[in-house]
PDB file of C-alpha atoms in Angstrom:
ATOM      1  CA  MET A1019     118.944 118.948 120.877  1.00 42.00           C
ATOM      2  CA  THR A1020     116.972 120.434 118.034  1.00 46.00           C
ATOM      3  CA  LYS A1021     113.863 122.433 118.623  1.00 48.00           C
ATOM      4  CA  ASN A1022     110.809 122.567 116.555  1.00 50.00           C
ATOM      5  CA  GLU A1023     108.583 125.449 115.606  1.00 53.00           C
ATOM      6  CA  THR A1024     106.739 125.503 118.657  1.00 52.00           C
ATOM      7  CA  GLY A1025     110.137 125.794 120.644  1.00 56.00           C
ATOM      8  CA  SER A1026     109.816 122.325 122.147  1.00 49.00           C
ATOM      9  CA  SER A1027     112.129 119.754 121.907  1.00 50.00           C
ATOM     10  CA  PRO A1028     110.946 116.715 119.462  1.00 49.00           C
ATOM     11  CA  LYS A1029     110.107 113.481 121.252  1.00 46.00           C
ATOM     12  CA  PHE A1030     112.454 111.604 118.823  1.00 47.00           C
ATOM     13  CA  ALA A1031     115.330 113.358 116.836  1.00 51.00           C
ATOM     14  CA  ALA A1032     117.596 111.412 114.734  1.00 54.00           C
ATOM     15  CA  GLN A1033     121.234 111.001 116.050  1.00 57.00           C
ATOM     16  CA  THR A1034     123.944 112.272 113.537  1.00 53.00           C
ATOM     17  CA  SER A1035     127.111 110.878 113.127  1.00 49.00           C
ATOM     18  CA  VAL A1036     130.044 113.261 112.961  1.00 47.00           C
ATOM     19  CA  GLN A1037     132.443 110.436 111.862  1.00 57.00           C
ATOM     20  CA  GLN A1038     130.551 108.834 108.896  1.00 66.00           C
ATOM     21  CA  SER A1039     130.868 105.137 108.339  1.00 84.00           C
ATOM     22  CA  PRO A1040     132.170 104.936 104.702  1.00 90.00           C
ATOM     23  CA  ALA A1041     130.268 101.613 104.175  1.00 93.00           C
ATOM     24  CA  LEU A1042     126.982 103.481 105.292  1.00 94.00           C
ATOM     25  CA  LYS A1043     127.534 106.172 103.088  1.00 94.00           C
ATOM     26  CA  GLU A1044     128.186 103.943 100.231  1.00 95.00           C
ATOM     27  CA  LEU A1045     124.858 101.932 100.871  1.00 96.00           C
ATOM     28  CA  PHE A1046     123.005 105.517 100.948  1.00 97.00           C
ATOM     29  CA  LYS A1047     124.573 106.328  97.618  1.00 97.00           C
ATOM     30  CA  ASP A1048     123.798 102.911  96.167  1.00 97.00           C
ATOM     31  CA  SER A1049     120.244 103.276  97.317  1.00 98.00           C
ATOM     32  CA  ILE A1050     119.768 106.695  95.764  1.00 98.00           C
ATOM     33  CA  SER A1051     121.058 105.299  92.443  1.00 98.00           C
ATOM     34  CA  ASP A1052     118.442 102.505  92.795  1.00 98.00           C
ATOM     35  CA  LEU A1053     115.763 104.854  93.506  1.00 98.00           C
ATOM     36  CA  TYR A1054     116.950 107.048  90.544  1.00 98.00           C
ATOM     37  CA  TRP A1055     116.576 104.025  88.225  1.00 98.00           C
ATOM     38  CA  ALA A1056     112.962 103.395  89.683  1.00 98.00           C
ATOM     39  CA  GLU A1057     111.896 106.907  89.135  1.00 98.00           C
ATOM     40  CA  ASN A1058     113.130 107.078  85.713  1.00 98.00           C
ATOM     41  CA  HIS A1059     111.507 103.726  84.946  1.00 98.00           C
ATOM     42  CA  LEU A1060     108.161 105.015  86.099  1.00 97.00           C
ATOM     43  CA  VAL A1061     108.307 108.131  83.944  1.00 98.00           C
ATOM     44  CA  LYS A1062     108.235 105.306  81.133  1.00 97.00           C
ATOM     45  CA  ALA A1063     105.768 102.969  82.682  1.00 96.00           C
ATOM     46  CA  LEU A1064     103.018 105.521  84.053  1.00 97.00           C
ATOM     47  CA  PRO A1065     101.829 106.696  80.547  1.00 97.00           C
ATOM     48  CA  LYS A1066     101.378 103.000  79.686  1.00 95.00           C
ATOM     49  CA  MET A1067      99.012 102.461  82.816  1.00 96.00           C
ATOM     50  CA  MET A1068      97.186 105.822  81.960  1.00 96.00           C
ATOM     51  CA  SER A1069      96.496 104.763  78.367  1.00 97.00           C
ATOM     52  CA  VAL A1070      94.657 101.385  79.483  1.00 97.00           C
ATOM     53  CA  ALA A1071      92.886 103.042  82.394  1.00 97.00           C
ATOM     54  CA  THR A1072      89.218 103.483  81.574  1.00 96.00           C
ATOM     55  CA  SER A1073      88.204 105.890  84.586  1.00 96.00           C
ATOM     56  CA  ALA A1074      88.902 109.596  84.203  1.00 96.00           C
ATOM     57  CA  GLY A1075      89.701 110.032  87.600  1.00 95.00           C
ATOM     58  CA  LEU A1076      92.281 107.281  87.528  1.00 97.00           C
ATOM     59  CA  LYS A1077      93.886 108.614  84.332  1.00 97.00           C
ATOM     60  CA  LYS A1078      93.960 112.207  86.067  1.00 96.00           C
ATOM     61  CA  ALA A1079      95.529 110.512  89.295  1.00 96.00           C
ATOM     62  CA  ILE A1080      98.220 108.785  87.071  1.00 97.00           C
ATOM     63  CA  GLU A1081      98.820 111.751  85.022  1.00 97.00           C
ATOM     64  CA  SER A1082      99.407 114.098  88.001  1.00 96.00           C
ATOM     65  CA  HIS A1083     101.838 111.426  89.612  1.00 95.00           C
ATOM     66  CA  LEU A1084     103.692 111.303  86.402  1.00 97.00           C
ATOM     67  CA  LYS A1085     104.232 115.021  86.460  1.00 98.00           C
ATOM     68  CA  GLU A1086     105.323 114.632  90.187  1.00 97.00           C
ATOM     69  CA  THR A1087     107.675 111.758  89.257  1.00 98.00           C
ATOM     70  CA  GLN A1088     109.455 113.938  86.724  1.00 98.00           C
ATOM     71  CA  VAL A1089     110.089 116.304  89.616  1.00 98.00           C
ATOM     72  CA  HIS A1090     111.247 113.433  91.789  1.00 98.00           C
ATOM     73  CA  VAL A1091     113.881 112.655  89.127  1.00 98.00           C
ATOM     74  CA  SER A1092     115.263 116.144  89.054  1.00 98.00           C
ATOM     75  CA  ARG A1093     115.330 116.142  93.024  1.00 98.00           C
ATOM     76  CA  LEU A1094     117.392 112.851  93.017  1.00 98.00           C
ATOM     77  CA  GLU A1095     119.797 114.605  90.511  1.00 98.00           C
ATOM     78  CA  GLN A1096     120.075 117.561  92.918  1.00 98.00           C
ATOM     79  CA  ILE A1097     120.918 114.820  95.604  1.00 98.00           C
ATOM     80  CA  PHE A1098     123.715 113.566  93.522  1.00 98.00           C
ATOM     81  CA  GLU A1099     125.026 117.081  93.176  1.00 98.00           C
ATOM     82  CA  LEU A1100     124.828 117.836  96.767  1.00 97.00           C
ATOM     83  CA  LEU A1101     126.772 114.566  97.416  1.00 96.00           C
ATOM     84  CA  GLY A1102     129.367 115.432  94.870  1.00 96.00           C
ATOM     85  CA  GLU A1103     128.363 112.443  92.828  1.00 96.00           C
ATOM     86  CA  LYS A1104     127.378 111.864  89.044  1.00 97.00           C
ATOM     87  CA  ALA A1105     123.892 110.989  88.612  1.00 97.00           C
ATOM     88  CA  ILE A1106     124.087 107.159  87.792  1.00 96.00           C
ATOM     89  CA  ALA A1107     121.062 104.865  87.842  1.00 98.00           C
ATOM     90  CA  LYS A1108     121.438 101.337  89.301  1.00 97.00           C
ATOM     91  CA  LYS A1109     118.869  98.907  88.160  1.00 98.00           C
ATOM     92  CA  CYS A1110     116.064  98.466  90.784  1.00 98.00           C
ATOM     93  CA  ASP A1111     115.047  94.989  90.708  1.00 97.00           C
ATOM     94  CA  ALA A1112     111.993  95.626  92.931  1.00 97.00           C
ATOM     95  CA  MET A1113     110.557  98.289  90.561  1.00 97.00           C
ATOM     96  CA  GLU A1114     111.116  96.163  87.485  1.00 97.00           C
ATOM     97  CA  GLY A1115     109.239  93.468  89.520  1.00 97.00           C
ATOM     98  CA  LEU A1116     106.349  95.790  90.297  1.00 97.00           C
ATOM     99  CA  SER A1117     106.133  96.944  86.771  1.00 96.00           C
ATOM    100  CA  LYS A1118     106.074  93.271  85.421  1.00 97.00           C
ATOM    101  CA  GLU A1119     103.365  92.519  87.887  1.00 97.00           C
ATOM    102  CA  ALA A1120     101.203  95.419  86.836  1.00 96.00           C
ATOM    103  CA  GLU A1121     101.674  94.468  82.890  1.00 96.00           C
ATOM    104  CA  GLY A1122     100.571  91.074  84.013  1.00 97.00           C
ATOM    105  CA  ILE A1123      97.409  92.537  85.778  1.00 96.00           C
ATOM    106  CA  VAL A1124      96.526  94.572  82.626  1.00 96.00           C
ATOM    107  CA  GLU A1125      97.000  91.468  80.234  1.00 97.00           C
ATOM    108  CA  GLU A1126      94.853  89.407  82.603  1.00 97.00           C
ATOM    109  CA  THR A1127      91.881  91.769  82.939  1.00 96.00           C
ATOM    110  CA  PRO A1128      89.402  92.680  80.327  1.00 96.00           C
ATOM    111  CA  ALA A1129      89.934  96.051  78.435  1.00 96.00           C
ATOM    112  CA  GLY A1130      87.602  98.912  79.280  1.00 95.00           C
ATOM    113  CA  THR A1131      86.556  97.431  82.680  1.00 97.00           C
ATOM    114  CA  ALA A1132      86.236  98.771  86.179  1.00 97.00           C
ATOM    115  CA  THR A1133      88.048  95.634  87.188  1.00 97.00           C
ATOM    116  CA  ARG A1134      91.097  96.476  85.183  1.00 97.00           C
ATOM    117  CA  ASP A1135      91.080  99.980  86.786  1.00 98.00           C
ATOM    118  CA  VAL A1136      91.075  98.280  90.167  1.00 98.00           C
ATOM    119  CA  GLY A1137      93.885  96.032  89.089  1.00 97.00           C
ATOM    120  CA  ILE A1138      95.759  99.239  88.053  1.00 98.00           C
ATOM    121  CA  ILE A1139      95.071 100.930  91.139  1.00 98.00           C
ATOM    122  CA  LEU A1140      96.428  98.001  93.362  1.00 97.00           C
ATOM    123  CA  ALA A1141      99.653  97.827  91.129  1.00 97.00           C
ATOM    124  CA  CYS A1142     100.259 101.624  91.440  1.00 97.00           C
ATOM    125  CA  GLN A1143      99.814 101.400  95.153  1.00 97.00           C
ATOM    126  CA  LYS A1144     102.248  98.751  95.484  1.00 98.00           C
ATOM    127  CA  VAL A1145     104.629 100.904  93.636  1.00 97.00           C
ATOM    128  CA  GLU A1146     103.695 103.886  95.987  1.00 97.00           C
ATOM    129  CA  HIS A1147     104.296 101.740  99.078  1.00 98.00           C
ATOM    130  CA  TYR A1148     107.769 100.796  97.736  1.00 98.00           C
ATOM    131  CA  GLU A1149     108.715 104.473  97.204  1.00 98.00           C
ATOM    132  CA  ILE A1150     107.297 105.415 100.507  1.00 98.00           C
ATOM    133  CA  ALA A1151     109.480 102.816 102.302  1.00 98.00           C
ATOM    134  CA  SER A1152     112.569 103.815 100.222  1.00 98.00           C
ATOM    135  CA  TYR A1153     112.278 107.581 100.632  1.00 98.00           C
ATOM    136  CA  GLY A1154     111.333 107.082 104.264  1.00 98.00           C
ATOM    137  CA  GLY A1155     114.308 104.921 105.010  1.00 98.00           C
ATOM    138  CA  LEU A1156     116.764 107.246 103.084  1.00 98.00           C
ATOM    139  CA  HIS A1157     115.391 110.249 104.728  1.00 98.00           C
ATOM    140  CA  GLN A1158     116.266 108.848 108.204  1.00 97.00           C
ATOM    141  CA  LEU A1159     119.708 107.744 106.854  1.00 97.00           C
ATOM    142  CA  ALA A1160     120.238 111.145 105.348  1.00 97.00           C
ATOM    143  CA  LEU A1161     119.546 112.529 108.926  1.00 96.00           C
ATOM    144  CA  THR A1162     122.077 110.039 110.590  1.00 95.00           C
ATOM    145  CA  LEU A1163     124.639 110.875 108.085  1.00 95.00           C
ATOM    146  CA  GLY A1164     124.313 114.437 108.903  1.00 95.00           C
ATOM    147  CA  LEU A1165     122.962 115.241 105.230  1.00 97.00           C
ATOM    148  CA  GLU A1166     120.358 117.860 106.271  1.00 97.00           C
ATOM    149  CA  GLU A1167     119.663 119.309 102.764  1.00 98.00           C
ATOM    150  CA  VAL A1168     119.532 115.873 101.167  1.00 98.00           C
ATOM    151  CA  ALA A1169     116.979 114.794 104.214  1.00 98.00           C
ATOM    152  CA  GLU A1170     114.850 117.799 103.602  1.00 98.00           C
ATOM    153  CA  ILE A1171     114.698 116.900  99.699  1.00 98.00           C
ATOM    154  CA  LEU A1172     113.768 113.272 100.517  1.00 98.00           C
ATOM    155  CA  GLU A1173     111.226 114.197 102.889  1.00 98.00           C
ATOM    156  CA  GLN A1174     109.391 116.567 100.475  1.00 98.00           C
ATOM    157  CA  THR A1175     109.338 113.582  97.999  1.00 98.00           C
ATOM    158  CA  LEU A1176     108.034 111.218 100.540  1.00 98.00           C
ATOM    159  CA  GLU A1177     105.195 113.402 101.503  1.00 98.00           C
ATOM    160  CA  GLU A1178     104.169 113.501  97.796  1.00 98.00           C
ATOM    161  CA  GLU A1179     104.495 109.684  97.632  1.00 98.00           C
ATOM    162  CA  LYS A1180     102.123 109.418 100.517  1.00 98.00           C
ATOM    163  CA  LYS A1181      99.538 111.693  98.958  1.00 97.00           C
ATOM    164  CA  ALA A1182      99.482 110.112  95.531  1.00 97.00           C
ATOM    165  CA  ASP A1183      98.917 106.751  97.644  1.00 97.00           C
ATOM    166  CA  GLN A1184      96.111 108.621  99.402  1.00 97.00           C
ATOM    167  CA  LYS A1185      94.686 109.965  96.024  1.00 97.00           C
ATOM    168  CA  LEU A1186      94.680 106.319  94.519  1.00 97.00           C
ATOM    169  CA  THR A1187      92.590 105.228  97.510  1.00 97.00           C
ATOM    170  CA  GLU A1188      90.230 107.899  97.097  1.00 96.00           C
ATOM    171  CA  VAL A1189      89.833 107.121  93.436  1.00 96.00           C
ATOM    172  CA  ALA A1190      89.162 103.422  94.239  1.00 96.00           C
ATOM    173  CA  GLU A1191      86.826 104.323  97.142  1.00 95.00           C
ATOM    174  CA  LYS A1192      84.721 106.811  95.310  1.00 92.00           C
ATOM    175  CA  ASP A1193      83.270 104.436  92.736  1.00 89.00           C
ATOM    176  CA  ILE A1194      85.743 102.183  90.893  1.00 96.00           C
ATOM    177  CA  ASN A1195      85.704  99.403  93.417  1.00 96.00           C
ATOM    178  CA  TYR A1196      81.972  99.502  93.470  1.00 95.00           C
ATOM    179  CA  LYS A1197      81.578  99.498  89.709  1.00 95.00           C
ATOM    180  CA  ALA A1198      83.944  96.626  89.468  1.00 96.00           C
ATOM    181  CA  SER A1199      81.792  94.698  92.025  1.00 95.00           C
ATOM    182  CA  GLN A1200      78.747  95.318  89.784  1.00 94.00           C
ATOM    183  CA  GLU A1201      80.379  93.968  86.595  1.00 93.00           C
ATOM    184  CA  ALA A1202      79.281  90.589  85.050  1.00 75.00           C
TER     185      ALA A1202
END
């Protein structure tokens, strides 16, 4: 049993598999490829969202997450390397759908309004929640497969995705939602 920094045993610890299921490992690699596509897609999509946002705070939050997303791409490449695999992106249907939904929100809301900014925040948070679910599940799976170093990388990105989601909530709560509620 693993001990944490306090010297006590954790309440829940992932069981690791000495004899790894080839199918499970293949699912893991396939999911990493899917996430790799998603993150690369976001590197292209986030600047578009930033360009149509009105709020300086929202633009700053998107810009910050764009920089993090570029690091996430590099981390996924590092994971491929640790797995002894070539970094290959597999089209992520979920991210493609979320991106199309975001584009629809932008098209359906008036330019230069807080209402559009609220829509952008909602769309970005859907993306964040998809990423949180993906990184969280893959982190646990990496632990199960005994891929400790990979699990650490995934956990680091998971925490950044949670912080990005929280930042979007703060931007919305601070004033954008109120401004949108006051628009004619």
